[in-house]
One Martini backbone bead per residue (centre of mass of N, CA, C, O) as a GRO file, in nm:
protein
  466
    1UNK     BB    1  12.809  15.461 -11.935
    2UNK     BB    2  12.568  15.670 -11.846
    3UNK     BB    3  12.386  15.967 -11.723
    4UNK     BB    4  12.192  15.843 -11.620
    5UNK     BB    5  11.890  15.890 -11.350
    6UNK     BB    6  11.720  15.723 -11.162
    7UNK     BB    7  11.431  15.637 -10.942
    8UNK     BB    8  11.292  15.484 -10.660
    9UNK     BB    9  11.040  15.634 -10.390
   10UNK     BB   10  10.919  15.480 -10.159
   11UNK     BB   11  10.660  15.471  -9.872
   12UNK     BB   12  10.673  15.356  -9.545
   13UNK     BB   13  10.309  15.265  -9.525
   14UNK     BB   14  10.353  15.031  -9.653
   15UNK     BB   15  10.336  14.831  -9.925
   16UNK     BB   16  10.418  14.704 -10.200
   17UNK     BB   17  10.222  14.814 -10.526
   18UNK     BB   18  10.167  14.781 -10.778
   19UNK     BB   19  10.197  15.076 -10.925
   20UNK     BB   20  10.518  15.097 -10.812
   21UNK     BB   21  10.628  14.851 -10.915
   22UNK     BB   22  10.625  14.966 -11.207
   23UNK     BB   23  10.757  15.226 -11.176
   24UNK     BB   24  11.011  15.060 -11.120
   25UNK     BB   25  11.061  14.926 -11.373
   26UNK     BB   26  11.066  15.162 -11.583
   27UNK     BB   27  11.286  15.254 -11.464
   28UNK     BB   28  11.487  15.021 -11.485
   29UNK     BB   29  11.513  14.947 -11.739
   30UNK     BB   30  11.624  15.202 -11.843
   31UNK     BB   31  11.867  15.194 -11.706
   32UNK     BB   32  11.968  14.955 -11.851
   33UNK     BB   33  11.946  14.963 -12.126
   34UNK     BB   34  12.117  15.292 -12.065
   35UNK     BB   35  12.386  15.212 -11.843
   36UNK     BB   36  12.254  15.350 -11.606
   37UNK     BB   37  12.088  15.470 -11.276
   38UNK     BB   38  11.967  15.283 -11.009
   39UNK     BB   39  11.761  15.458 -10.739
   40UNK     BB   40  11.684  15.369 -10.383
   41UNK     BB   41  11.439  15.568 -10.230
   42UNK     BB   42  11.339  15.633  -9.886
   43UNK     BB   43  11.026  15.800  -9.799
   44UNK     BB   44  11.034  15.864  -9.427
   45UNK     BB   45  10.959  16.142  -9.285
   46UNK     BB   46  10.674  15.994  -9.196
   47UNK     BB   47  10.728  15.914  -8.896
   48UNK     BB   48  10.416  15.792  -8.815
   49UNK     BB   49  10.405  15.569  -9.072
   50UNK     BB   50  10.661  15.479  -9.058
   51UNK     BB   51  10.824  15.181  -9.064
   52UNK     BB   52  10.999  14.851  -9.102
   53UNK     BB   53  10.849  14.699  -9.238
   54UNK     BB   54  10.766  14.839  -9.506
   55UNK     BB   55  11.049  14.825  -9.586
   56UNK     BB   56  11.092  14.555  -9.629
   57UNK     BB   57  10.843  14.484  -9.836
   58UNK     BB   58  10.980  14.628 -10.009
   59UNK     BB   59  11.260  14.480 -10.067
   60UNK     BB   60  11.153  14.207 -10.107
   61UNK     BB   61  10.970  14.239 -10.362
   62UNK     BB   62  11.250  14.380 -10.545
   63UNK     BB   63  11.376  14.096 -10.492
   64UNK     BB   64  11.176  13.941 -10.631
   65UNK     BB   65  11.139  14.100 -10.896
   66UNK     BB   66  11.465  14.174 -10.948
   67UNK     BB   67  11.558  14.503 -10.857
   68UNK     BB   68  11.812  14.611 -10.898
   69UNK     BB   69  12.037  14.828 -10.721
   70UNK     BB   70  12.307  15.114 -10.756
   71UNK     BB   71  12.147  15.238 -10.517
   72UNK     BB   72  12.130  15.154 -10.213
   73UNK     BB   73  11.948  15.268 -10.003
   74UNK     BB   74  11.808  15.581  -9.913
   75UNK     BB   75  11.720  15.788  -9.648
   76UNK     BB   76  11.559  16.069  -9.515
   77UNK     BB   77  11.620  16.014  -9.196
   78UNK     BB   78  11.927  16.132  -9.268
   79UNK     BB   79  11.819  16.444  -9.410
   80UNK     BB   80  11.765  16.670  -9.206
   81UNK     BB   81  12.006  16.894  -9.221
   82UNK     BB   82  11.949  16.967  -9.525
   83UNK     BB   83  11.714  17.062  -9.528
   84UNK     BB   84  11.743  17.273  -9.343
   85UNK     BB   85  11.979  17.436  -9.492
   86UNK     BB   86  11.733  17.513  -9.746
   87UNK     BB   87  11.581  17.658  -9.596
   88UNK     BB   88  11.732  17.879  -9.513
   89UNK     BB   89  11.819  17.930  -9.743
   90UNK     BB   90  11.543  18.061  -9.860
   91UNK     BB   91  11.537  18.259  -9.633
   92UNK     BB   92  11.788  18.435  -9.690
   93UNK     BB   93  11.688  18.463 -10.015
   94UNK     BB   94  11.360  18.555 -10.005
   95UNK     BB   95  11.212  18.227 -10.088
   96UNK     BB   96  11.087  18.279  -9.764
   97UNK     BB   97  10.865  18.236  -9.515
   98UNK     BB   98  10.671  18.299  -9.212
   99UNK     BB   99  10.379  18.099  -9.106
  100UNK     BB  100  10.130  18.259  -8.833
  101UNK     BB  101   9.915  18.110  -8.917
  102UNK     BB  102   9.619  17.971  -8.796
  103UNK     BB  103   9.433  17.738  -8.884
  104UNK     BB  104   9.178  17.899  -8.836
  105UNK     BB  105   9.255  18.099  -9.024
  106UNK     BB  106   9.271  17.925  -9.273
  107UNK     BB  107   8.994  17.826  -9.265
  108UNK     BB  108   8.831  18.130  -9.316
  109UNK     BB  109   8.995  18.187  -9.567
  110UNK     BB  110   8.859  17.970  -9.724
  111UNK     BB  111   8.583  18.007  -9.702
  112UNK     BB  112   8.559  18.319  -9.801
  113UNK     BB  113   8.682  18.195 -10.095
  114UNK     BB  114   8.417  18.054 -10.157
  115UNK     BB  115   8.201  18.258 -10.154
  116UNK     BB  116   8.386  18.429 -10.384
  117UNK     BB  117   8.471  18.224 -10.598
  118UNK     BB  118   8.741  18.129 -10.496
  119UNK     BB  119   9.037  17.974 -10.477
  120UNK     BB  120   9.133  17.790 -10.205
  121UNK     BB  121   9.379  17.998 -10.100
  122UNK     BB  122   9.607  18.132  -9.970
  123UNK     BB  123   9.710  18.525  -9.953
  124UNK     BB  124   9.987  18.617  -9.820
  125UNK     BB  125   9.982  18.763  -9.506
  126UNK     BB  126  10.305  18.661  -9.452
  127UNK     BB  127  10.538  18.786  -9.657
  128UNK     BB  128  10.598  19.070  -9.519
  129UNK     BB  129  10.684  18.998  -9.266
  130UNK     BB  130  10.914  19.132  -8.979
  131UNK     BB  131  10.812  18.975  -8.762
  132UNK     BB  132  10.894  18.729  -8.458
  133UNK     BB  133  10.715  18.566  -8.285
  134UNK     BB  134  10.606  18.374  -8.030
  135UNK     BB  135  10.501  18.137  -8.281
  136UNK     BB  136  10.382  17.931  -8.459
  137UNK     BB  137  10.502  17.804  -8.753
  138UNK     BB  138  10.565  17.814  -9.088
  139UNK     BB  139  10.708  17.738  -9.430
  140UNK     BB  140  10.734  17.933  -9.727
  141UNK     BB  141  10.719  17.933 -10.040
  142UNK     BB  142  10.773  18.166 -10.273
  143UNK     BB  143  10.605  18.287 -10.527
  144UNK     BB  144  10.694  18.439 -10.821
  145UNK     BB  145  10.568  18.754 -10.951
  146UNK     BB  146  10.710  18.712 -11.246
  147UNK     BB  147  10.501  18.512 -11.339
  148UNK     BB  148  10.248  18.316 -11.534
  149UNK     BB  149  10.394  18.039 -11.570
  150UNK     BB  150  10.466  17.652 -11.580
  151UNK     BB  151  10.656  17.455 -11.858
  152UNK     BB  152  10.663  17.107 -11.933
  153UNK     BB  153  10.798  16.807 -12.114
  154UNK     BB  154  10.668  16.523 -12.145
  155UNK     BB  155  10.796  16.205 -12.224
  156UNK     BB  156  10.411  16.126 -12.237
  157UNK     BB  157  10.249  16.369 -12.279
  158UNK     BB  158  10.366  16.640 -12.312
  159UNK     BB  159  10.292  16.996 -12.300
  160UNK     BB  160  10.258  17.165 -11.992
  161UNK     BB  161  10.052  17.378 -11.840
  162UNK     BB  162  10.066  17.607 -11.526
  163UNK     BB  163   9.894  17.828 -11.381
  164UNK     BB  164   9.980  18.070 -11.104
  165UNK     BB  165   9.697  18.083 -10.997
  166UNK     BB  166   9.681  17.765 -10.925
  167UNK     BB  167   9.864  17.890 -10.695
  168UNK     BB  168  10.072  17.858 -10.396
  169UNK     BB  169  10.248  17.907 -10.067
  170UNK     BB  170  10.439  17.660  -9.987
  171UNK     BB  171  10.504  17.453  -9.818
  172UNK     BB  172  10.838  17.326  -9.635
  173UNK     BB  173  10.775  17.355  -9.348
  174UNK     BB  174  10.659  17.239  -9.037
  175UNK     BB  175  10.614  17.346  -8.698
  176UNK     BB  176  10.820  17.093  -8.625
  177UNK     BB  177  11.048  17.100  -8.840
  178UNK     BB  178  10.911  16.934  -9.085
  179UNK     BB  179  10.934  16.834  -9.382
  180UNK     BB  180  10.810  16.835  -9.714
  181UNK     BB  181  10.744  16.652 -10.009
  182UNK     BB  182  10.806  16.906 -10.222
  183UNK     BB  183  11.097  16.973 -10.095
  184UNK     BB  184  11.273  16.689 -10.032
  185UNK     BB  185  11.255  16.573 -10.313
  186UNK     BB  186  11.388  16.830 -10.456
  187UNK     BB  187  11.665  16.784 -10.322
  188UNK     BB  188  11.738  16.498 -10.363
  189UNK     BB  189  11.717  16.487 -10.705
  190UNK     BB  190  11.971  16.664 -10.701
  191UNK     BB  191  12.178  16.531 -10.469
  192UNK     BB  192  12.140  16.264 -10.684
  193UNK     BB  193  12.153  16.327 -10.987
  194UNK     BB  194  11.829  16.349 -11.124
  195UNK     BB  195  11.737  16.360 -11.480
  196UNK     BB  196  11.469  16.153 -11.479
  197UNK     BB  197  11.124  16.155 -11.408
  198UNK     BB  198  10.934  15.870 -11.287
  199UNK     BB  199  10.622  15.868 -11.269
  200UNK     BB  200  10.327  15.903 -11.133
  201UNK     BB  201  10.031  16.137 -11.247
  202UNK     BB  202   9.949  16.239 -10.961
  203UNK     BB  203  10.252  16.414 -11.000
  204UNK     BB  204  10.170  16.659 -11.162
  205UNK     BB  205  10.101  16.893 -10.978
  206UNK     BB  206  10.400  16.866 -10.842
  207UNK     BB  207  10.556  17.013 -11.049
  208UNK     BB  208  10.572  17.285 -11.085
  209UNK     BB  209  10.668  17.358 -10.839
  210UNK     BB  210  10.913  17.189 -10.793
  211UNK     BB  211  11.055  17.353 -11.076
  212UNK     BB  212  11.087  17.617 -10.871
  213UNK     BB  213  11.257  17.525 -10.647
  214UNK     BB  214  11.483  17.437 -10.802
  215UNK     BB  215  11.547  17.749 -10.947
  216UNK     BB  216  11.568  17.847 -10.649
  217UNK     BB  217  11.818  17.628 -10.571
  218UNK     BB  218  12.013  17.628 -10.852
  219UNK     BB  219  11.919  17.381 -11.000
  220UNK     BB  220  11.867  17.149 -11.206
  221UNK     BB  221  11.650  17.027 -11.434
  222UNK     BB  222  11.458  16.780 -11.493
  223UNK     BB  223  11.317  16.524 -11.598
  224UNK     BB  224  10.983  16.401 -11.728
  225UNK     BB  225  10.754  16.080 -11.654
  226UNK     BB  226  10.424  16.002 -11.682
  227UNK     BB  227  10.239  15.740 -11.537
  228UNK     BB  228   9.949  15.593 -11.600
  229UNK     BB  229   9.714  15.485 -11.423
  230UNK     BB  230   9.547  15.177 -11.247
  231UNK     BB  231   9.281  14.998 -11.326
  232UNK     BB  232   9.006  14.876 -11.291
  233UNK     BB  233   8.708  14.729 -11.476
  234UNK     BB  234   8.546  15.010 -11.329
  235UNK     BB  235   8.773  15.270 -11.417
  236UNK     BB  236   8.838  15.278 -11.077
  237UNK     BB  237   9.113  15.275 -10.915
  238UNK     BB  238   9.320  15.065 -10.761
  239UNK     BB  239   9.161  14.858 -10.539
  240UNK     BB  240   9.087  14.619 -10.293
  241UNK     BB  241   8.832  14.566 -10.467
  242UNK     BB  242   8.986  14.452 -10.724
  243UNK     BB  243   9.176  14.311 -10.514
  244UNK     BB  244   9.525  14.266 -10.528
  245UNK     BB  245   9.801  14.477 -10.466
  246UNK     BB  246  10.049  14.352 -10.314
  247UNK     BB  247  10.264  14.228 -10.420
  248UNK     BB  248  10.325  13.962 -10.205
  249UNK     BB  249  10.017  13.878 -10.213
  250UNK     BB  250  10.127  13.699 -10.475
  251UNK     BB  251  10.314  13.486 -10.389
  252UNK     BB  252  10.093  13.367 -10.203
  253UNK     BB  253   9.931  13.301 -10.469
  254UNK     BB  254  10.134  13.173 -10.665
  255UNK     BB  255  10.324  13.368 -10.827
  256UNK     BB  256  10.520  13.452 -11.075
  257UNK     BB  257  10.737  13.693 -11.081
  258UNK     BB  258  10.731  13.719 -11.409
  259UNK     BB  259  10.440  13.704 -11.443
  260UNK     BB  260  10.421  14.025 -11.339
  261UNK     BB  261  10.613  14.220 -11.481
  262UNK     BB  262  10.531  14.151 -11.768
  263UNK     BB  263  10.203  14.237 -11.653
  264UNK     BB  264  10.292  14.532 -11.594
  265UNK     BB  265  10.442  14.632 -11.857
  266UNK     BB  266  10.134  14.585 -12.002
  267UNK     BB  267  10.061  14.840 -11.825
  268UNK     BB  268  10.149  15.077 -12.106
  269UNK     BB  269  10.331  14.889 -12.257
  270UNK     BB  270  10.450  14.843 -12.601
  271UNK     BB  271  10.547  14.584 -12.869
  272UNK     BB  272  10.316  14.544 -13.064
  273UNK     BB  273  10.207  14.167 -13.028
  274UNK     BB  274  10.325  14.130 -12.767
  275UNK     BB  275  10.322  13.937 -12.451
  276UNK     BB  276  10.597  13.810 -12.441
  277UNK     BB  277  10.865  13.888 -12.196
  278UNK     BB  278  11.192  13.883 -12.084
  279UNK     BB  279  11.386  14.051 -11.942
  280UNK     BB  280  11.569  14.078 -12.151
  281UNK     BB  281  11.361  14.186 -12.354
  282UNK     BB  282  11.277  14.463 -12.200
  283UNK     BB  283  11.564  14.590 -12.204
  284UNK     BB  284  11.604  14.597 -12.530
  285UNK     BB  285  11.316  14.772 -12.571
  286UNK     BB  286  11.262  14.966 -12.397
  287UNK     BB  287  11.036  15.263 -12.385
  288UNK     BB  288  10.876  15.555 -12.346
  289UNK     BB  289  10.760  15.584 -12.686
  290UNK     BB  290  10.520  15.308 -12.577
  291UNK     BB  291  10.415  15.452 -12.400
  292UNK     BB  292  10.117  15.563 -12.278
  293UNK     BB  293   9.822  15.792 -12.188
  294UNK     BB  294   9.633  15.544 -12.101
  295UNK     BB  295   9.511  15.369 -11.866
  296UNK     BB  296   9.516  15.132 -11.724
  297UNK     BB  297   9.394  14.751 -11.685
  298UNK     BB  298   9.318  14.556 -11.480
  299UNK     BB  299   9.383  14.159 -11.526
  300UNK     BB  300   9.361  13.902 -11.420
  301UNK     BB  301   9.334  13.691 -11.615
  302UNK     BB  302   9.563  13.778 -11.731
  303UNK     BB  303   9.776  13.704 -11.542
  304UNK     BB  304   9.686  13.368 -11.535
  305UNK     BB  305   9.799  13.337 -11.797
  306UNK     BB  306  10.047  13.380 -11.773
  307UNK     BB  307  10.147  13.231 -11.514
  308UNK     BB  308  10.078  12.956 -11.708
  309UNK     BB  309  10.257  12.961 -11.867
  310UNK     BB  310  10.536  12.997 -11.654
  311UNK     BB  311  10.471  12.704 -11.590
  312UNK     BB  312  10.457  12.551 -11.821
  313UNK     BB  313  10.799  12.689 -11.907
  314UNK     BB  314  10.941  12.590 -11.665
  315UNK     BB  315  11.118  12.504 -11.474
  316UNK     BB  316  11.105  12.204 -11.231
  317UNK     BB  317  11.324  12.260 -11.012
  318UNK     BB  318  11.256  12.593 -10.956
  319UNK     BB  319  10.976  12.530 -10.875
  320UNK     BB  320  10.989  12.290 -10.662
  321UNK     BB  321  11.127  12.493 -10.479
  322UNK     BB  322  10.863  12.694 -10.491
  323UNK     BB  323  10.658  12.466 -10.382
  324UNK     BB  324  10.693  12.429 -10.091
  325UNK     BB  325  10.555  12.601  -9.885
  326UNK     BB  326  10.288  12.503  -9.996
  327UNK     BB  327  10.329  12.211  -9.910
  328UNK     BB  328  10.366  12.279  -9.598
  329UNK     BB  329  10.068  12.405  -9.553
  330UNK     BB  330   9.951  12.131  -9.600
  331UNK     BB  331  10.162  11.934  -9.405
  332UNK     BB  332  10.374  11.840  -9.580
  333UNK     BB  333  10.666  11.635  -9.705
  334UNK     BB  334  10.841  11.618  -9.955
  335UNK     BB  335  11.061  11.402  -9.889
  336UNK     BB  336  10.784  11.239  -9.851
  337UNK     BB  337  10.811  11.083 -10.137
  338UNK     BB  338  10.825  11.178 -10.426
  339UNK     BB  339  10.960  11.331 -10.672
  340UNK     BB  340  10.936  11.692 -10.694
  341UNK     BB  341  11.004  11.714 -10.997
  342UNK     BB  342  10.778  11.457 -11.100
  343UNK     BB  343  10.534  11.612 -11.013
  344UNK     BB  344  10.570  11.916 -11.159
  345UNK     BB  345  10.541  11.751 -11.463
  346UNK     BB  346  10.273  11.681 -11.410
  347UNK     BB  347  10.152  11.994 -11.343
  348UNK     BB  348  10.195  12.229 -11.533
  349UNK     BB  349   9.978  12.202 -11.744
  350UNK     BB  350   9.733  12.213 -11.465
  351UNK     BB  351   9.876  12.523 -11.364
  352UNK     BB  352   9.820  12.886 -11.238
  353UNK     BB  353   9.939  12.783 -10.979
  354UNK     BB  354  10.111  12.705 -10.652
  355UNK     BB  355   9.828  12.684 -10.520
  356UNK     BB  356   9.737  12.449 -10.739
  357UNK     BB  357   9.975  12.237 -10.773
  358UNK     BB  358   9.943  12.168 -10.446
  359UNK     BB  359   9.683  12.077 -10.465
  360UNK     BB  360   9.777  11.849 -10.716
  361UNK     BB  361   9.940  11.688 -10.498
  362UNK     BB  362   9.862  11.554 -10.264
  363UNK     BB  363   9.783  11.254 -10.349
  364UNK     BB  364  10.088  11.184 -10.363
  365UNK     BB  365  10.113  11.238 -10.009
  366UNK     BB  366   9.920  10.997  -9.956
  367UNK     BB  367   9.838  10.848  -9.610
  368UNK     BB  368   9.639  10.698  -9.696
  369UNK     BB  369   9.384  10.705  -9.918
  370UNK     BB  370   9.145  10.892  -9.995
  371UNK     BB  371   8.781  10.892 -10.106
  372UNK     BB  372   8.560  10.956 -10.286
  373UNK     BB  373   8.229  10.879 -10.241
  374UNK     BB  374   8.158  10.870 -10.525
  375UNK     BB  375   8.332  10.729 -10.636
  376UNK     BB  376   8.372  10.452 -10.504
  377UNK     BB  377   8.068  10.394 -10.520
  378UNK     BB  378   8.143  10.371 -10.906
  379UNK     BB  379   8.469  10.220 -10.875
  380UNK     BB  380   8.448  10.048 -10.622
  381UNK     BB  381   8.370   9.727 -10.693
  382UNK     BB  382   8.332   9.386 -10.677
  383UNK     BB  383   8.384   9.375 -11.032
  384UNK     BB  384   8.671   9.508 -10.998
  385UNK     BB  385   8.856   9.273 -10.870
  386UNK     BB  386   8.981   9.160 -11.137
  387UNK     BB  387   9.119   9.383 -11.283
  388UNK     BB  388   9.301   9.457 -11.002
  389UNK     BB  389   9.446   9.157 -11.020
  390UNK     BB  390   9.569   9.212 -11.275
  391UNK     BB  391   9.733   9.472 -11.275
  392UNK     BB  392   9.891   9.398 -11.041
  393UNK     BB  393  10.068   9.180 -11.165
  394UNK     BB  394  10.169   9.302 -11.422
  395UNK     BB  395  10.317   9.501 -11.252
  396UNK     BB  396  10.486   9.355 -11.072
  397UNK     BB  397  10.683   9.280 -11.326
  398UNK     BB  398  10.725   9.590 -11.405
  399UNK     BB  399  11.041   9.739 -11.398
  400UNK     BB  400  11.052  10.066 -11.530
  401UNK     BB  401  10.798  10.244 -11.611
  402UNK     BB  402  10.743  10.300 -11.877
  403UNK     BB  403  10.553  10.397 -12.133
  404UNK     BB  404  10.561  10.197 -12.293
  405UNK     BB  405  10.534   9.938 -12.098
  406UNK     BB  406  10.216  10.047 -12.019
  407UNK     BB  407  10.105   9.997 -12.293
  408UNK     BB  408  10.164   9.742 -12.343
  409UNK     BB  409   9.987   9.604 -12.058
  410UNK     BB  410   9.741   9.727 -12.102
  411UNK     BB  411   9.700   9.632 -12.352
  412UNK     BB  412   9.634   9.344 -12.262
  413UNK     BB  413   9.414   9.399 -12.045
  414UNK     BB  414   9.216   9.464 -12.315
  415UNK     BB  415   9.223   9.206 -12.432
  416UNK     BB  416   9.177   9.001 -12.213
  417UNK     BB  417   8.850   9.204 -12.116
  418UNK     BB  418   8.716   9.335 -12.336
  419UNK     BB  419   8.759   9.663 -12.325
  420UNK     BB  420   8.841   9.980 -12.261
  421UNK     BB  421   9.028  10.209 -12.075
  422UNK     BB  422   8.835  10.377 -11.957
  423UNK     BB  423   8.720  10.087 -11.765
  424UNK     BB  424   9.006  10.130 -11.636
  425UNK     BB  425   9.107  10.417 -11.568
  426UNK     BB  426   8.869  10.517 -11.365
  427UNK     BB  427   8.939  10.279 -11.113
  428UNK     BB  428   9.234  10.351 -11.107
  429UNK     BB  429   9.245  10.667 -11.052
  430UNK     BB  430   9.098  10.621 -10.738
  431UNK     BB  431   9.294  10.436 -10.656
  432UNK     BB  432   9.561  10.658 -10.703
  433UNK     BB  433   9.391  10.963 -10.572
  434UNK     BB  434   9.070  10.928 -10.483
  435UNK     BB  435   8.935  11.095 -10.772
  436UNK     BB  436   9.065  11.338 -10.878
  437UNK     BB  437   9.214  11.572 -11.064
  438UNK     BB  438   9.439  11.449 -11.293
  439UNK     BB  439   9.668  11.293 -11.444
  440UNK     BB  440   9.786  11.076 -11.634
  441UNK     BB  441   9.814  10.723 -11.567
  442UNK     BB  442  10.107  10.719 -11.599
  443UNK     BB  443  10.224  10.961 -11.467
  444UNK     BB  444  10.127  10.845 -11.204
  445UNK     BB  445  10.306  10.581 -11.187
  446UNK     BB  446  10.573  10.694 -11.239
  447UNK     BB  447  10.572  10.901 -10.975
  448UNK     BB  448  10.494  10.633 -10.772
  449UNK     BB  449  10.572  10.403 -10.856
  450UNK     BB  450  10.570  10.073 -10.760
  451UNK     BB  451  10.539  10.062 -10.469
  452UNK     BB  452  10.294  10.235 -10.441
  453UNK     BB  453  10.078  10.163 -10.673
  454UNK     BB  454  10.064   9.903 -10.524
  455UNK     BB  455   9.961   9.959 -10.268
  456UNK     BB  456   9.676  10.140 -10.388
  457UNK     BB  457   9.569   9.933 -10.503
  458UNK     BB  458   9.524   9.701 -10.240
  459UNK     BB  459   9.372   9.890 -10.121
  460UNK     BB  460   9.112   9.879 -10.306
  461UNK     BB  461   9.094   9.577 -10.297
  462UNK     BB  462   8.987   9.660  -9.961
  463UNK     BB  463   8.778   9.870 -10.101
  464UNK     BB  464   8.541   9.704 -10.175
  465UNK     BB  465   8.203   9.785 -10.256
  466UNK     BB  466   7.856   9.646 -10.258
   0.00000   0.00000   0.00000
């Protein structure tokens, strides 16, 4: 074991979204890697928008995606009187002090500071008051005043430089008493003996301000490791308008975990000119020193790319698992039909999608068959009597159903009736998925076996058109 201590820390007031995804596995790889410490931390603390559904949402995506984590959950609505007890630290240490400025007067500050062409930003009016009326307060953190810049490097960026100058006094605790997230962050990371932060660059601007934090209570300063935000195709921030972002809505839309985390991993990460990597093969390979500093493009096509290669060359067994609710959803009963592992071995070639290849199989559990209206009437007539009375009689014959003996079987019926494959495979698709898109007939004869084959047949010629 190494000393390493990663941590992934979402906000349980939506889903788990792609961004956030990424952000856990890049933590969690290099966990493995290194064999150091995932901790999962839950920051609840705001109150009114933490829910328990987002909190389970977050868990199961995680479960989903394979993320297991070797501490945690944690909660931060477990640990407010520890932050209490820090602010008072701070309180009594006088790096920090309460501001009984009202909204109003918040609000004039500013915009006086825009009139005059500066930052808006506090002005320290309560830094040095002693009196303390009986008024709702905030509590801020005193900036140091002898310091003119906080610099730090990142793991990614490499030297960032912060001037103090375009910083002010922090919030700390708000007037109901309720801790802030860049106070709360920097307890739980040090109480927790986080030594490298990976997160979004979004919290580059909380880094130094988080970084003061740490050297006024006393911690050691972790490392930082900022990872560049996801585009949508118009290079801008990704959001639904860009298709879904939630996690668990692609398992809905019929996506395999490992074609999702493949390409997160590969938003921002690369390892020469490779594309596919197994989780273990991540594990082994991932560094932070191959991650990029430029924003990722998120790209449906390159998903369903991914996701089709992982159906083509997954478990069928495995699959097959996985394809049941799909087919549940469309009222089907995989038990009552075909074996449902070579349904899968025939459809895994031409689907990018569980929710395409269960669409792909429906016709496998037509009871009777339904008929597309052109297809019928192009290749279900009356002329086609005669040679659907011949595969019949000769498949009745036929024991095994094996592509050998079916190869047998047609060639006989192509020299009997001096024809090729086509005008008789065309008839006989219709005849037996009903006209749609399907696997090639044998495969679709062998999955749907002898009786059931005959049975569609038999259909078909007592629904020979005129």
């Amino acid at each position: 074991m190494s000393d390493l201590r990663v941590r992934f820390a979402p906000s349980p007031t939506g889903y788990l979204h792609i961004g956030g995804a990424r952000t856990a596995l890049f933590n969690y790889l290099l966990a493995k890697k290194e064999a150091g410490s995932f901790i999962l931390r839950i920051e609840d603390t705001d109150v009114a928008r933490s829910t328990q559904e987002s909190v389970d949402a977050i868990l199961n995506a995680m479960e989903w995606l394979g993320f297991s984590c070797d501490e945690g959950p944690i909660y931060q609505s477990d640990r407010f009187e520890l932050y209490k007890q820090k602010v008072q630290q701070l309180l009594d240490e006088g790096k920090a002090y309460r501001c009984y400025c009202t909204p109003e007067e918040l609000d004039e500050k500013r915009e006086k500071a825009k009139r005059e062409g500066l930052k808006p930003k506090y002005d320290g009016t309560c830094r040095h008051r002693t009196d303390h009326p009986d008024a709702p307060y905030v509590v801020r953190f005193m900036l140091p005043e002898n310091r003119e810049e906080t610099v730090f490097v990142d793991q990614i960026k490499g030297s960032i430089t912060f001037r103090h100058e375009e910083l002010d006094d922090l919030i700390i605790q708000r007037t109901d008493g309720t801790p802030t997230y860049n106070f709360v962050v920097v307890v739980d990371d040090a109480e927790m003996g986080i030594n490298l932060v990976i997160r979004g660059d979004d919290h580059i601007n909380n880094t130094p301000r988080q970084i003061l934090l740490y050297e006024a209570l006393g911690y050691p300063v972790p490392q930082f490791a900022h990872v560049p935000m996801i585009l949508g195709a118009d290079k801008k921030r990704l959001s639904k308008r860009h298709g879904a972002t939630s996690v668990m809505a692609y398992q809905e839309m019929g996506y395999l975990p490992e074609a999702l985390v493949n390409y997160l991993v590969r938003l921002g990460w690369s390892f020469g000119d490779e594309e596919i990597f197994s989780m273990e093969d991540l594990i082994e390979k991932f560094s932070l020193k191959n991650v990029g500093r430029s924003a990722g493009v998120f790209s449906p096509e390159k998903l369903l790319w991914l996701n089709s290669h992982y159906i083509k060359t997954g478990d069928p067994h495995r699959l097959a698992e996985l394809l049941i609710p799909f087919l549940q959803q469309k009222g089907i009963d995989p038990l009552k039909g075909p074996n449902l592992v070579d349904v899968v071995k025939s459809l895994q070639e031409r689907s990018g999608t569980l929710i395409e290849m269960a669409a792909g199989a429906e016709f496998y559990y037509a009871d009777p068959i339904v008929y597309q209206e052109k297809a019928r009437i192009k290749f279900l007539k009356p002329e086609q009597k005669e040679i659907f009375d011949t595969i019949y009689d000769k498949l009745s014959c036929c024991e095994l159903f094996s592509e050998e003996q079916l190869e047998h079987i047609f060639a006989e019926i192509m020299a009997a009736a001096d024809v090729k494959f086509g005008k008789i495979a065309q008839p006989l698709r219709v005849a037996l998925t009903g006209g749609v898109p399907s696997p090639g007939i044998y495969e679709i004869l062998q999955v749907l076996g002898k009786d059931e084959s005959l049975q569609r047949i038999d259909q078909a010629r007592n629904a020979l058109s005129s």
